[in-house]
Every structure is written in structure tokens, then in C-alpha cells.
Short mmCIF file of C-alpha atoms in Angstrom, two decimals:
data_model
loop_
_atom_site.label_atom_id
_atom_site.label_comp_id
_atom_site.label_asym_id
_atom_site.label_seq_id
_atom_site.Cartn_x
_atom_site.Cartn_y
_atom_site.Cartn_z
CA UNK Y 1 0.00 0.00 0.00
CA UNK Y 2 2.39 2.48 1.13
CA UNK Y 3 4.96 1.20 -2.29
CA UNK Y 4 1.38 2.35 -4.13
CA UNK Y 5 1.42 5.68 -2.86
CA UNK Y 6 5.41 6.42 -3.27
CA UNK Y 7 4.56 5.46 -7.23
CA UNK Y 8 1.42 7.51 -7.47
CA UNK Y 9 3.52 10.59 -6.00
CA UNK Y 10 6.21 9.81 -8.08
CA UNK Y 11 4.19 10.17 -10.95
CA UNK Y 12 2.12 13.08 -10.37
CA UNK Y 13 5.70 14.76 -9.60
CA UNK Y 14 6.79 13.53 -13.12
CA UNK Y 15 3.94 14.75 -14.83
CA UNK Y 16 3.90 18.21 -13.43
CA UNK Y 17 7.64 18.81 -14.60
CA UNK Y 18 6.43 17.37 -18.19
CA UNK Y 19 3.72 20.00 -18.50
CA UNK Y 20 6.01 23.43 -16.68
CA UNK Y 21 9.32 22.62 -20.07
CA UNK Y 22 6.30 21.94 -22.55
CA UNK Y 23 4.25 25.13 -21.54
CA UNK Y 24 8.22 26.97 -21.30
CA UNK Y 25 8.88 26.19 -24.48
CA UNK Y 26 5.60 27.04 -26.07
CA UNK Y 27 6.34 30.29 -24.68
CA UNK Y 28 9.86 31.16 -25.76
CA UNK Y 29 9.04 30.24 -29.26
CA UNK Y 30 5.95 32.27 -29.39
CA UNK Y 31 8.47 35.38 -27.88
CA UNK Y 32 11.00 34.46 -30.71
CA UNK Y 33 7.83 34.68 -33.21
CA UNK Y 34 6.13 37.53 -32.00
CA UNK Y 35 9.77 39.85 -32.06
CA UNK Y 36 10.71 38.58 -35.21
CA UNK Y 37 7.21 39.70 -37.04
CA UNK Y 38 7.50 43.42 -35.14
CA UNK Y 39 11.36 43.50 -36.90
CA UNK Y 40 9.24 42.73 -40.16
CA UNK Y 41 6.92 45.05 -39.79
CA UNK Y 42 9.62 48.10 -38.93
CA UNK Y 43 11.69 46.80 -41.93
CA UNK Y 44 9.44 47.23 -44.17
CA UNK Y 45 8.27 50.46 -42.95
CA UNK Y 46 12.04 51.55 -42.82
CA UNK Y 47 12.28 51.00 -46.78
CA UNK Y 48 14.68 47.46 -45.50
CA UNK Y 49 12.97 44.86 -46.96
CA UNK Y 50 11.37 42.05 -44.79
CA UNK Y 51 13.43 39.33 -43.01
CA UNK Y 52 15.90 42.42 -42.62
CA UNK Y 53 17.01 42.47 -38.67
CA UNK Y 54 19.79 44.87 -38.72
CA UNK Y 55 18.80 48.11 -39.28
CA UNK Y 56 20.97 49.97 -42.42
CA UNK Y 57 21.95 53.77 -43.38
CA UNK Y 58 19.62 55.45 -45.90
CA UNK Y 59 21.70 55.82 -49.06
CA UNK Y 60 22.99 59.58 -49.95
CA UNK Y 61 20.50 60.55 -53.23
CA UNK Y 62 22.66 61.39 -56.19
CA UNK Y 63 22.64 65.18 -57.28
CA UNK Y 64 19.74 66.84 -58.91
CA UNK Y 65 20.00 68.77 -62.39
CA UNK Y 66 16.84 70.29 -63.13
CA UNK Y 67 14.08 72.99 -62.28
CA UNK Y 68 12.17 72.89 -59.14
CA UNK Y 69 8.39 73.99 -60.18
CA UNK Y 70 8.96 76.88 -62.51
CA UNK Y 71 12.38 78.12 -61.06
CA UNK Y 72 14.96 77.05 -62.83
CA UNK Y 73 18.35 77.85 -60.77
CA UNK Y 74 20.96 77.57 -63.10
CA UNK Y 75 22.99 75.83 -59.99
CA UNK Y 76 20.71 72.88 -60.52
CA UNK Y 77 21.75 72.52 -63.85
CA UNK Y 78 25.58 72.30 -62.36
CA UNK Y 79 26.98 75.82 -62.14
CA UNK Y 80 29.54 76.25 -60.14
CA UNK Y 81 29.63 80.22 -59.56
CA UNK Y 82 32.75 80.38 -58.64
CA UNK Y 83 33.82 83.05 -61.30
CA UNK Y 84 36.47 80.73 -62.10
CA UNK Y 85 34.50 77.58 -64.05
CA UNK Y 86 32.69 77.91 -66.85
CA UNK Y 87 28.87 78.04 -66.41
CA UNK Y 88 28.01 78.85 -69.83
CA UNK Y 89 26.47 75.32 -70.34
CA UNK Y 90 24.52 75.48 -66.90
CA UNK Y 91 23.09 78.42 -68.40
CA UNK Y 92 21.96 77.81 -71.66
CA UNK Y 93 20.69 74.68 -70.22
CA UNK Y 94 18.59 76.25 -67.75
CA UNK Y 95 17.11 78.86 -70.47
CA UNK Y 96 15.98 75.82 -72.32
CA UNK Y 97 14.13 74.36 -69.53
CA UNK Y 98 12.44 77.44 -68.63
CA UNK Y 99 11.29 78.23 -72.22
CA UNK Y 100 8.98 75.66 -72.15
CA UNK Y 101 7.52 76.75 -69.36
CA UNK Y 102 4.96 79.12 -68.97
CA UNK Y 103 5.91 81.86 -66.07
CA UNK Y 104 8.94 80.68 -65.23
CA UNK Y 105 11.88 81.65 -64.21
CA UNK Y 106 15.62 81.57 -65.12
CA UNK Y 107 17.56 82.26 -61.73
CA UNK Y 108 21.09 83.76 -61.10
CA UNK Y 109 21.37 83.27 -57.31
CA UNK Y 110 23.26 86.10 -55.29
CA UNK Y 111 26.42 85.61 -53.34
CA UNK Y 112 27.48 83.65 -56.60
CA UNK Y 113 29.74 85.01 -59.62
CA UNK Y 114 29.18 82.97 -62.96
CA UNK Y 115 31.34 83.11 -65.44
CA UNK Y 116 29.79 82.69 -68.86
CA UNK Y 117 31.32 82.92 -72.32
CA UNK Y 118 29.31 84.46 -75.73
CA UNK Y 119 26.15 83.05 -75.80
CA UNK Y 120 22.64 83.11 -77.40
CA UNK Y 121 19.68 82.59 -75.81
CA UNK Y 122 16.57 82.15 -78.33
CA UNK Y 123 13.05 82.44 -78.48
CA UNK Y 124 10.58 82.02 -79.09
CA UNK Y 125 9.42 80.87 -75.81
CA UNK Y 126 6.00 80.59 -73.86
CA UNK Y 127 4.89 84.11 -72.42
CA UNK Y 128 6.38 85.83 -68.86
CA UNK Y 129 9.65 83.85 -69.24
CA UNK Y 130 11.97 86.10 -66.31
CA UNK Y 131 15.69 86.18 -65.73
CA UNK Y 132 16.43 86.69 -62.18
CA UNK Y 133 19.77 87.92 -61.92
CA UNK Y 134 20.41 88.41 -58.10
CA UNK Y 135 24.68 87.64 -58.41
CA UNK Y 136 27.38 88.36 -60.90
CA UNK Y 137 27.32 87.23 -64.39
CA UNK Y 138 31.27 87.65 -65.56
CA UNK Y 139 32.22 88.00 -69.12
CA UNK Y 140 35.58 86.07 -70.47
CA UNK Y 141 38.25 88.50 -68.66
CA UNK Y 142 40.75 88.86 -71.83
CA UNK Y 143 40.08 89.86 -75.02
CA UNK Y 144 42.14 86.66 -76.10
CA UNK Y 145 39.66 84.04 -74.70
CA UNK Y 146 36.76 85.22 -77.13
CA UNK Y 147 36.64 83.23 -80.66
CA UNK Y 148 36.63 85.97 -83.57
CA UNK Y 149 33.45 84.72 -84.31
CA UNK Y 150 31.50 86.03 -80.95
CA UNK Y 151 33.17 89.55 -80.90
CA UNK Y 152 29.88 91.02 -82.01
CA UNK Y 153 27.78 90.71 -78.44
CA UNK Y 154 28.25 88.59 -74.90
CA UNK Y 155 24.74 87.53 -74.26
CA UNK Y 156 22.21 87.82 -77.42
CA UNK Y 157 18.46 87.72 -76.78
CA UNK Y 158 17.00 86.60 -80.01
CA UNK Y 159 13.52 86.19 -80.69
CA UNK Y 160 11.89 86.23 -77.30
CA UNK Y 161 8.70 87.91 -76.45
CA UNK Y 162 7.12 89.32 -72.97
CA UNK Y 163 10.03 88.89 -71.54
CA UNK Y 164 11.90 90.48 -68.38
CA UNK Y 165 15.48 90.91 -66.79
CA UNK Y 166 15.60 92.27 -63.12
CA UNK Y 167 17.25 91.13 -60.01
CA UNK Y 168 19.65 93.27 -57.67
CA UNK Y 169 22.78 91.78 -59.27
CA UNK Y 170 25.24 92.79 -61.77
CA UNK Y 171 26.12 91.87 -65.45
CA UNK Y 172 29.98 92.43 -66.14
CA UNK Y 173 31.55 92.78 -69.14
CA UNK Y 174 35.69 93.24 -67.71
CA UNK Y 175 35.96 95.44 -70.70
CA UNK Y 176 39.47 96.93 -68.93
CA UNK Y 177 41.31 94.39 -71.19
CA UNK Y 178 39.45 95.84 -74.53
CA UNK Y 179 40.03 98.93 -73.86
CA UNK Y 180 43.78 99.22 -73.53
CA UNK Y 181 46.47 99.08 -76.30
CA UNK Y 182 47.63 95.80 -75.37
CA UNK Y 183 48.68 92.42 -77.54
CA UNK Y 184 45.75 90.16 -78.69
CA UNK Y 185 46.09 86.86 -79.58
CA UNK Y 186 44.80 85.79 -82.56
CA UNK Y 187 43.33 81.87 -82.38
CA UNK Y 188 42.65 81.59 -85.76
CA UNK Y 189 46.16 82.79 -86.94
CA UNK Y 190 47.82 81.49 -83.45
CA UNK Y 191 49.95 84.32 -83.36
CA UNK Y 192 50.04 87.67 -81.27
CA UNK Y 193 48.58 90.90 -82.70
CA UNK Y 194 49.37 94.37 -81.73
CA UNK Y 195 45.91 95.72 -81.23
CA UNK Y 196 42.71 94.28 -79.65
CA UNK Y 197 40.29 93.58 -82.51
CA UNK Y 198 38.90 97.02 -83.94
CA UNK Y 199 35.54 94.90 -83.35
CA UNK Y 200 34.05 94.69 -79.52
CA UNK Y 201 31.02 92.90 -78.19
CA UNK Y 202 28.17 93.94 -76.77
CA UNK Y 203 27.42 93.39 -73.43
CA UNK Y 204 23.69 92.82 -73.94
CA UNK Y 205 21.99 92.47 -77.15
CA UNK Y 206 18.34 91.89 -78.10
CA UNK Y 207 17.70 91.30 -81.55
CA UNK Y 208 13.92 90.39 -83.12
CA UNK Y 209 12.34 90.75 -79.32
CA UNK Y 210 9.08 92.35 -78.19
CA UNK Y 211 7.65 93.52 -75.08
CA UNK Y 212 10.76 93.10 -73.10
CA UNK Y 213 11.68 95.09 -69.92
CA UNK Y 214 14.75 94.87 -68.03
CA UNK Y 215 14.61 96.98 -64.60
CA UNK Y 216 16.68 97.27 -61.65
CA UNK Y 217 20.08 95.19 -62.75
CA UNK Y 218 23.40 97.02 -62.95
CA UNK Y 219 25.55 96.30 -66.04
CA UNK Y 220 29.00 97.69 -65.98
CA UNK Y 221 32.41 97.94 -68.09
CA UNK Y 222 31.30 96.78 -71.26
CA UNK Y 223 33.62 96.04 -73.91
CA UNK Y 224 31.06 98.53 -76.46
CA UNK Y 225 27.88 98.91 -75.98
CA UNK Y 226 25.88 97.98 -72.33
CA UNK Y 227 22.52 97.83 -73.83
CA UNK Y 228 21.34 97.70 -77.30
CA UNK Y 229 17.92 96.86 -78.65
CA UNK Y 230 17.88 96.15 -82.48
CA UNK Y 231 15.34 95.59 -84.59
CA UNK Y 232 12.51 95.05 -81.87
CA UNK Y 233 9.38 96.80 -80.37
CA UNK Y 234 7.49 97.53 -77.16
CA UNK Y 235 10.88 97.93 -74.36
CA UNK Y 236 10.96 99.39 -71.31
CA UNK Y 237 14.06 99.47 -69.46
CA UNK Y 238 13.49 101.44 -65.51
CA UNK Y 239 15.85 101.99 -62.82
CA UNK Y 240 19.01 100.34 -64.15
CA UNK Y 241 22.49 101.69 -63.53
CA UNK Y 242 25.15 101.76 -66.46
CA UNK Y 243 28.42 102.29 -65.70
CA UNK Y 244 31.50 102.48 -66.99
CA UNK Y 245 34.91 104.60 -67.26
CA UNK Y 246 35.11 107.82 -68.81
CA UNK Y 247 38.03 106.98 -71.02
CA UNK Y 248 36.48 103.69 -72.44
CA UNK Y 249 36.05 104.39 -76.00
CA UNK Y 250 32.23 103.60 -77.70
CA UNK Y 251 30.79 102.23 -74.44
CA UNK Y 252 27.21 103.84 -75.07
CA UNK Y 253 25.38 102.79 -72.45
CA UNK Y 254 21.53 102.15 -74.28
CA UNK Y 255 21.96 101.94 -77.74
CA UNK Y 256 18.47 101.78 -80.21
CA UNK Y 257 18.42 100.88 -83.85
CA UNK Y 258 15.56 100.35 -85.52
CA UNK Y 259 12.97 99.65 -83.04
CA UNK Y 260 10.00 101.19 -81.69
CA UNK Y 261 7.72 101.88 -78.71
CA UNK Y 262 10.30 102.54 -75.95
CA UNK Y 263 10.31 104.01 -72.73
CA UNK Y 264 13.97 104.57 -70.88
CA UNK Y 265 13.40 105.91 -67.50
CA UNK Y 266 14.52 106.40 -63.99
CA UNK Y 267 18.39 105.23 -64.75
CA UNK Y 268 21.66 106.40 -63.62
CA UNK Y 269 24.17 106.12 -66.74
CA UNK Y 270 27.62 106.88 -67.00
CA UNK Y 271 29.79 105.72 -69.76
CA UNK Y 272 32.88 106.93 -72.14
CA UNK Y 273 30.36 107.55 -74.74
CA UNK Y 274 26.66 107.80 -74.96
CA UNK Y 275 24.32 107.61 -72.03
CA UNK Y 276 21.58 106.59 -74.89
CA UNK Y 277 22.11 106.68 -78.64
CA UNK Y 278 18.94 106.79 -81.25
CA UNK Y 279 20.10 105.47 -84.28
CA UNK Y 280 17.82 104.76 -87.82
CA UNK Y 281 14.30 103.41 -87.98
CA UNK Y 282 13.66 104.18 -83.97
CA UNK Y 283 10.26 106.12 -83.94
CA UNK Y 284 8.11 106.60 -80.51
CA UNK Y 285 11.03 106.94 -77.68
CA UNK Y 286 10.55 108.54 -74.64
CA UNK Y 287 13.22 108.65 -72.20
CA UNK Y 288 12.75 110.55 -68.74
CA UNK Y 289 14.49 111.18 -65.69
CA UNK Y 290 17.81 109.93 -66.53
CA UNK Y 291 21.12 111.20 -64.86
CA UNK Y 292 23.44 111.20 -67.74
CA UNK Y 293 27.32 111.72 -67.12
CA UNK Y 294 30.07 111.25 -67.88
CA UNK Y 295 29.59 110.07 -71.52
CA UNK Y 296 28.63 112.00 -74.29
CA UNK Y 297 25.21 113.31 -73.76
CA UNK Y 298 21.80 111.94 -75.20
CA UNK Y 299 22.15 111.81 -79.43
CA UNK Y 300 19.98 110.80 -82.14
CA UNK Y 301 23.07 109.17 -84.66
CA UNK Y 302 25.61 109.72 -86.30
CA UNK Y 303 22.70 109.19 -89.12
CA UNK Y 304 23.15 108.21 -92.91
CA UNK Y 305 26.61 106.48 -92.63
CA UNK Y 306 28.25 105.69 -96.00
CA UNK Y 307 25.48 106.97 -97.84
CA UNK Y 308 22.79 105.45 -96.27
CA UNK Y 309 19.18 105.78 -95.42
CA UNK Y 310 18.17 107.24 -92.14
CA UNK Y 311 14.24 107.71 -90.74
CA UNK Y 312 13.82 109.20 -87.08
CA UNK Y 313 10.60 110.33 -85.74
CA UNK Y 314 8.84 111.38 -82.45
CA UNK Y 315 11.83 111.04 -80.51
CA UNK Y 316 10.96 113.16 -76.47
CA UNK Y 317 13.47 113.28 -74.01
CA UNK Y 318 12.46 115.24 -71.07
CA UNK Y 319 13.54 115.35 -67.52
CA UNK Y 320 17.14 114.93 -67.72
CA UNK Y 321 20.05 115.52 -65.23
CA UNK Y 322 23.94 115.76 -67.50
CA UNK Y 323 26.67 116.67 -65.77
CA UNK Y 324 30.50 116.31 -66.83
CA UNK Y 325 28.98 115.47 -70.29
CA UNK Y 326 30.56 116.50 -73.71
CA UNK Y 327 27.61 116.94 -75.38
CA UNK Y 328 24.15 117.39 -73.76
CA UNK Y 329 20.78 117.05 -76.22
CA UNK Y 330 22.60 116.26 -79.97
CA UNK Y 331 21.85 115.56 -83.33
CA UNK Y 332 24.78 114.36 -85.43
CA UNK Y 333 24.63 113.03 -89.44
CA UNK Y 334 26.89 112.04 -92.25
CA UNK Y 335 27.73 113.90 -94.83
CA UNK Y 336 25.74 111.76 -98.58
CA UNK Y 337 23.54 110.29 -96.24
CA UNK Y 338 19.14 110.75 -96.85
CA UNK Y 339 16.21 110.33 -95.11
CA UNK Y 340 14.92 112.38 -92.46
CA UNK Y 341 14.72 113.04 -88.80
CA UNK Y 342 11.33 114.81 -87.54
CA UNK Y 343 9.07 115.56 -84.27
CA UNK Y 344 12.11 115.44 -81.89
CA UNK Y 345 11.54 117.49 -78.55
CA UNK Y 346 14.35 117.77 -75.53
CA UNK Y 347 13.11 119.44 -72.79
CA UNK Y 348 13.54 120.24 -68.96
CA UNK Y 349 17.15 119.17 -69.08
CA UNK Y 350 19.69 120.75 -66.59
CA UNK Y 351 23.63 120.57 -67.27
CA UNK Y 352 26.55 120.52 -64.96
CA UNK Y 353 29.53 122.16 -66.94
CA UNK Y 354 28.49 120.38 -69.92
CA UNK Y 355 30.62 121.43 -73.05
CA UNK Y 356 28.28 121.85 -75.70
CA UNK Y 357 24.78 121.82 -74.32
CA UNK Y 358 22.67 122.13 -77.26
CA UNK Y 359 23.96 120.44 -80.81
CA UNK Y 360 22.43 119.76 -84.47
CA UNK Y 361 25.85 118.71 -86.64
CA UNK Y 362 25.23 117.71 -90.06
CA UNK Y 363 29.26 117.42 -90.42
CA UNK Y 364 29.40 114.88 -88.25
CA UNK Y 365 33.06 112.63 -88.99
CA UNK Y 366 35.26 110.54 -86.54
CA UNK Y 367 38.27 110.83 -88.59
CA UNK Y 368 40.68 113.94 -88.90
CA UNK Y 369 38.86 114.52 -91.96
CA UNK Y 370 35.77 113.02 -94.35
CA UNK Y 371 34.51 113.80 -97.67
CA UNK Y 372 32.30 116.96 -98.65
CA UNK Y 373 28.78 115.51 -99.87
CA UNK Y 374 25.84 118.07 -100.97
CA UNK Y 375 22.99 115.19 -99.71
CA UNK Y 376 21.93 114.87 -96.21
CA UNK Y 377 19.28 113.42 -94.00
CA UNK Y 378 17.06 116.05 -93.32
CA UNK Y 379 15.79 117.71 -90.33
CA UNK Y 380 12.79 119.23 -89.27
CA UNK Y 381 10.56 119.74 -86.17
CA UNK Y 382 13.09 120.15 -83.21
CA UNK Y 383 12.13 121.70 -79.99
CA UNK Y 384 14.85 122.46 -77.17
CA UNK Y 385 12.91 124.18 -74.27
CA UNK Y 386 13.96 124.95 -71.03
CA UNK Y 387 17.57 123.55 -71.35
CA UNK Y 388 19.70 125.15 -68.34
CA UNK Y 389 22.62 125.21 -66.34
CA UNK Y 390 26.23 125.57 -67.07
CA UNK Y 391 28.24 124.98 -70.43
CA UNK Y 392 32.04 124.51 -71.22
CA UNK Y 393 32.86 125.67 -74.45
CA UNK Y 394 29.49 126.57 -76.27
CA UNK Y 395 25.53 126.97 -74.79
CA UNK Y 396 24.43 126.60 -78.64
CA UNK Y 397 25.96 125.01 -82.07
CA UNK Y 398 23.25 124.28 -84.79
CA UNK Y 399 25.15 123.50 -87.68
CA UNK Y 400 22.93 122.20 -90.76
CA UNK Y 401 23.68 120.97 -94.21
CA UNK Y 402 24.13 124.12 -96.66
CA UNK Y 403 22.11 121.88 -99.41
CA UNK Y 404 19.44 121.13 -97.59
CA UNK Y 405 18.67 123.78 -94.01
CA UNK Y 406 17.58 122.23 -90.69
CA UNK Y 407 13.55 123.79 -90.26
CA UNK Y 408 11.02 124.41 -87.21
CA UNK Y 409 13.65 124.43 -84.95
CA UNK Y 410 12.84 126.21 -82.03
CA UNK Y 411 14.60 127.36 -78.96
CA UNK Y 412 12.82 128.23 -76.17
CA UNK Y 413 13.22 129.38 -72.20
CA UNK Y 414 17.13 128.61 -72.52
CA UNK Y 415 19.20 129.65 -69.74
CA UNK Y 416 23.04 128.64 -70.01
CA UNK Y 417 25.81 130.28 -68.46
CA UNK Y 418 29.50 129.67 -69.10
CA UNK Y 419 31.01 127.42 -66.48
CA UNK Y 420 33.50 129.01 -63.89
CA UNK Y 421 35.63 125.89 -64.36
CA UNK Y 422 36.36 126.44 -68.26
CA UNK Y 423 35.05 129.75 -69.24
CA UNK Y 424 33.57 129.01 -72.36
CA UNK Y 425 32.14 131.35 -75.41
CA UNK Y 426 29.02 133.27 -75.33
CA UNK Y 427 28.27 133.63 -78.46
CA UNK Y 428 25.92 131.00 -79.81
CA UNK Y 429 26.38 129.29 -83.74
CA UNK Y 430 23.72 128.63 -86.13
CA UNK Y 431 24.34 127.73 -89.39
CA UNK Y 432 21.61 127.32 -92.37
CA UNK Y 433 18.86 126.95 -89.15
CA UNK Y 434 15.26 128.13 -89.54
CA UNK Y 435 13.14 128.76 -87.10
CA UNK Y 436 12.03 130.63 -83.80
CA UNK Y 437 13.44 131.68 -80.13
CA UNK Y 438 11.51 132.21 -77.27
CA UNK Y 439 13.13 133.72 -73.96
CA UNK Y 440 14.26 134.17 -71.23
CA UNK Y 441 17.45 133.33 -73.62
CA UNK Y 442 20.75 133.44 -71.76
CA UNK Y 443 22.75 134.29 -73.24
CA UNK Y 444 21.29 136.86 -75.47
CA UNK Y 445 22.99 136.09 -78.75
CA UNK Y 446 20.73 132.92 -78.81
CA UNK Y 447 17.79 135.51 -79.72
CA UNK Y 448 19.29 136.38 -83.20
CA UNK Y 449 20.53 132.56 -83.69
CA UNK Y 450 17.95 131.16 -86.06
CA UNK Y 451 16.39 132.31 -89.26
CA UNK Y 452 13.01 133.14 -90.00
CA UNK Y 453 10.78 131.74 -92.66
CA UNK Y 454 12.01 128.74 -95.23
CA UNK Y 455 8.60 128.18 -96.21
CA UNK Y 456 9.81 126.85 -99.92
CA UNK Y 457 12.80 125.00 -98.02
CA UNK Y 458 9.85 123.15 -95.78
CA UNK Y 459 8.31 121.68 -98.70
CA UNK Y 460 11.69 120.65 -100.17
CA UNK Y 461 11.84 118.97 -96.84
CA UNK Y 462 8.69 117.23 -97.49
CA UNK Y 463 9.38 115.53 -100.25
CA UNK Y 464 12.35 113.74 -98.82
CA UNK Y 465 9.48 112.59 -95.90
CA UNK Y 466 8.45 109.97 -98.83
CA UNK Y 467 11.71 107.86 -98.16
CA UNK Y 468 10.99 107.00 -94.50
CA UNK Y 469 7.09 107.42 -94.52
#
């Protein structure tokens, strides 16, 4: 009985320890089960893959070239803008994207200099395409790094419409090297000239473009020209600076040939030549509240070059600050040349020791001497009214072609007085010039300046009207 017992004990002993490892090791592999399916599930929210217990570093994304929305940064099309690399690709690259895009925007961040080499950028494109230009766009710095077939302009607009440049940054042309008398290399003829080419680029050029506007950018030291606008319609450029040395030669700072509907305004300009020049077929220009100097005044020419055709009309310039100037308002032709120039008015303009404040020369020659021709573009209907300040050499110098005389040409409320600094001449020259004065005139011998009458010479005039209009 009691060998019973010890076995029954014995077995309910053996039992229990039977069931506590089963049930143990039920639960360790339902542990082991349950951890590995929450690594599974954070794996494969983790990007891992499943199965994947050891966690891994998310892999460095390779760098983007391209625009972001409608801004197209030209550093994510791989500019450096270090002013050392050439970005020129970068560039052109990111004009192409944005043309396709309606609204968008071509960006030139600031803090950042690009260098960029001759380039065009063509139209046409879809409408309110913008160049933001908030850092430095830097033109080739020696005149020996430019292929002789890009010497005629840096960056060339062609064929874009409703366009705009603005941005608080600066386009540079590093014309310094142009403009010296120092030895050019030649990479076609891989030898060493003398001279820099006799031709110069353009710092900005549009050609075939309407309704553009470029506002607030600076562009400085051109090689030639800062701005020019050829063969277009509908610009507006506003509260741009233009500068450049006094001694560089032919740096006009906005130069128009034949285009139309244009409205210069609110700029500071000072070049070694032109603060604006009006060349042929430019009709409807207005250009207002401009501080002009040093540079050569505001001119409409030289006109009829080498015999040519020249057509100028409705030309105001109003509102206008020169000082240090050569010239102040001017109107300059070739000798042969035809055509006409008509409906030009230059008023409220004050001068600061500018040496010849009011000009018409129909002599016009940059050599030490040019060729006697009896043609000449013809010139009617130009007001100068209340032109004042102080002059250099001479307040007034109309001279006009003996063939054909300069007609309607008045001069009215003019009040010049020779400058302290040079002394100048008082006497006032008009040559072959009809038409009236109205005072105050200072000084007096403005009053018996022009001619009376030339009713017969008017409709001589007239007829040469039929080859522009």
C-alpha cells in the first residue's frame, strides 16, 4: 500500500515537470515569433525589406539637375559660380528648360559670380519667361579668350517675347582688357597681334524681341555697348544703372536701332560715350528722368553712314540731369547720307559744366577729316525748351547741311551760363537753321541765332518725308 502511494507521488511529480518545459517552451518560441514579425513590420516600414534584422543607413541621393516647379536655378543645372568655371552650359541649359515653361523663371542666385562665355539665348518661348539675376554674371576676362566669331555681343536675346530681366545683381563685361592698347592673340592665326580687334562685343543684345523690360540690374564695363535693342518693339528698361569709365572708348550705355515703342526711365548712366544713342528706324522713344554723365550726352546718330538711309521720328526726351557730359541734347549726321529726322523734342534738361549743351551737326566725322557731300538726312521739327545750367565751351551750335537747311527748330526758355571751371564762349552758332526763339534766352545772342521763314525749303523737306514714310 504504502509502495502504491510512493509510485502515485512519483508520478504526479513527473507529470507536473512534463507539463512546466512543454508550456516553457511554447512560450519562448511564441516570444522568438512575436519579435521577429514586429522587426518585419519596422523593416518594411524603414524601406529594409522584410526578413531584414539589422537596421541599415539610408543611401545619400545622387545630385539633382533640373528645375524645381517653374524656377529654374541655373545651380541645378551644375553651375559652379565660382567666377572661375565655366557656367556657360549650366546656363543655356537652364534657359531651355524654362522656355517651355509658362511663367517661369531663369535664376542667377546672389552671393554667386558665374562666369559665362558668348552666348545666345533664343526664343521664341511661352509668355512671362523672367531672368532673375540676383549675383554676378562675368564676361571672359581677356580679349584673347573670345573666338573671332563672338566679338559682335556677350549675351544675345534673339527672338523672345514678354520677356523680363531684373534682379539686384550685376552683369559684367571686364571690358578693362578691350580697352587698352595691349597684344591680342589671334586663335585663328595662333599668333600675337598688336591691337585688340577694332571689333568689340556687346554686353547685352536683343535682336527680333518684343515687349521686353529689363529693370533694376546694374551692367558695368562693357567692352562697347551695355545695352542695345535692335530691330525690336514695345521695351521698357526702368531703374538700371550703367556704368562704366570715362576713357572707355564707344561704351554707349543704351543703344536703339531700328525699333520702336520705348520708354527709358529712372536710370543712372555713365559711360565713355553715350548715355543713350537713337540710331535709324527708332520712332516713338521717350526717355525721362535719366542722370546722364560722364559720356557724351543723349544723341539721335551719327545718321546716314556711307550713304545710307536714315528715318527718325517722335523722338521726347524730357527730364534729364547731364553733368560732366561732352555733349548734352545732340543731333549728329553724315555727310551723302538721306532720309529724315522729324518731331524730336528735348526738354527740362539741366547741365553741370556740360561742353556743348545744345547740338544739331550735319558734319558729323570721326576721322581727322571726311569727304564733302551736298545730300543729307534732313531735319525738321526740333524743340529744345527749357535747357539750363552751365556749359564749357558753347551753350548753342546748330550747324545744318548748306544743301538742304535744318527747319522748325525752335529754342525756347534757354538759360546757359558759361562754367566758372572752363570759361567758355558766349556767343551762340547757327548755321543754315530756320526757325524761332523764345526767352528768357541766356545768353542773349541765342535771340538772333535762327532764321526766319524757309517756307519753300519746308516743302523741299517734305518731299524727302516719302523715303521713311
Amino acid at each position: 500500500m504504502k509502495r502504491n502511494r510512493s509510485f502515485s507521488l512519483l508520478f504526479f511529480l513527473s507529470l507536473l515537470v512534463i507539463i512546466f518545459v512543454t508550456f516553457s517552451t511554447v512560450s519562448v518560441e511564441a516570444r522568438k515569433k512575436n519579435l521577429h514579425k514586429r522587426n518585419n513590420h519596422k523593416d518594411s516600414h524603414s524601406g529594409h525589406g522584410r526578413g531584414s534584422h539589422s537596421p541599415r543607413p539610408t543611401p545619400t541621393p545622387p545630385p539633382y539637375y533640373g528645375p524645381q516647379g517653374s524656377m529654374f536655378d541655373v545651380l541645378s543645372f551644375g553651375a559652379k559660380g565660382n567666377g572661375v568655371s565655366d557656367d556657360s552650359e549650366a546656363f543655356v541649359a537652364a534657359w531651355k528648360g524654362a522656355c517651355k515653361v509658362s511663367g517661369a523663371t531663369v535664376k542667377i542666385p546672389a552671393q554667386h559670380k558665374f562666369l559665362i562665355k558668348p552666348v545666345t539665348l533664343q526664343g521664341p518661348c511661352m509668355p512671362d519667361l523672367t531672368l532673375q539675376i540676383d549675383g554676378t554674371l562675368l564676361a571672359p576676362p581677356q580679349a584673347s579668350s573670345w573666338p573671332t566669331s563672338s566679338l559682335f555681343q556677350w549675351i544675345n536675346f534673339k527672338w523672345v517675347q514678354n520677356f523680363t530681366i531684373k534682379g539686384s545683381g550685376t552683369v559684367d563685361g571686364q571690358g578693362y582688357y578691350w580697352w587698352k592698347s595691349s597684344e591680342f592673340y589671334d586663335i585663328q592665326k595662333k599668333s600675337y597681334s598688336k591691337n585688340i580687334p577694332s571689333m568689340k562685343p556687346t554686353a547685352i543684345r536683343f535682336y527680333s524681341s518684343n515687349s521686353v523690360t529689363v529693370r533694376d540690374i546694374r551692367i558695368i564695363n562693357s567692352p562697347l555697348c551695355h545695352l542695345k535693342f535692335d530691330n525690336s518693339k514695345g521695351i521698357e528698361v526702368d531703374n538700371i544703372t550703367i556704368s562704366s569709365p570715362e576713357s572707355s572708348p564707344n561704351t554707349d550705355g543704351i543703344h536703339l536701332q531700328n525699333t520702336q515703342d520705348v520708354e527709358i526711365k529712372r536710370s543712372i548712366i555713365a559711360t565713355g560715350d553715350d548715355c543713350v544713342s537713337i540710331q535709324t528706324g527708332c520712332s516713338n522713344i521717350h526717355v525721362h528722368h535719366i542722370n546722364c554723365g560722364p559720356g557724351h550726352g543723349i544723341s539721335l546718330g551719327g545718321l546716314g553712314k556711307d550713304k545710307s538711309a536714315a528715318c527718325v521720328s517722335d523722338i521726347i526726351v524730357e527730364d534729364i540731369s547731364m553733368k560732366n557730359t561732352l555733349y548734352g541734347a545732340r543731333i549728329k549726321t553724315w555727310q551723302g547720307g538721306f532720309g529724315m529726322v522729324k518731331n524730336v523734342s528735348f526738354s527740362r534738361i539741366q547741365v553741370y559744366d556740360v561742353m556743348f549743351p545744345i547740338m544739331i551737326d550735319q558734319y558729323y566725322c570721326d576721322k581727322q577729316k571726311c569727304k564733302n557731300h551736298t545730300s543729307n538726312v534732313v531735319i525738321s521739327g526740333v524743340k529744345f525748351d527749357e535747357i539750363s545750367g552751365t556749359f564749357g565751351i558753347q551753350p548753342v551750335h546748330l550747324a545744318c547741311s548748306t544743301s538742304i537747311p535744318c527747319t522748325d527748330v525752335d529754342l525756347t526758355d534757354i538759360q546757359l551760363s558759361p562754367s566758372p571751371e572752363y570759361k567758355g564762349l558766349q556767343q551762340a552758332v547757327c548755321w543754315n537753321t530756320y526757325g524761332k526763339s523764345r526767352g528768357p534766352l541766356l545768353p542773349s545772342s541765342i535771340d538772333d541765332c535762327l532764321k526766319s521763314g524757309g517756307g519753300l525749303i519746308k516743302r523741299i523737306a517734305r518731299s524727302h518725308d516719302r523715303v521713311c514714310y
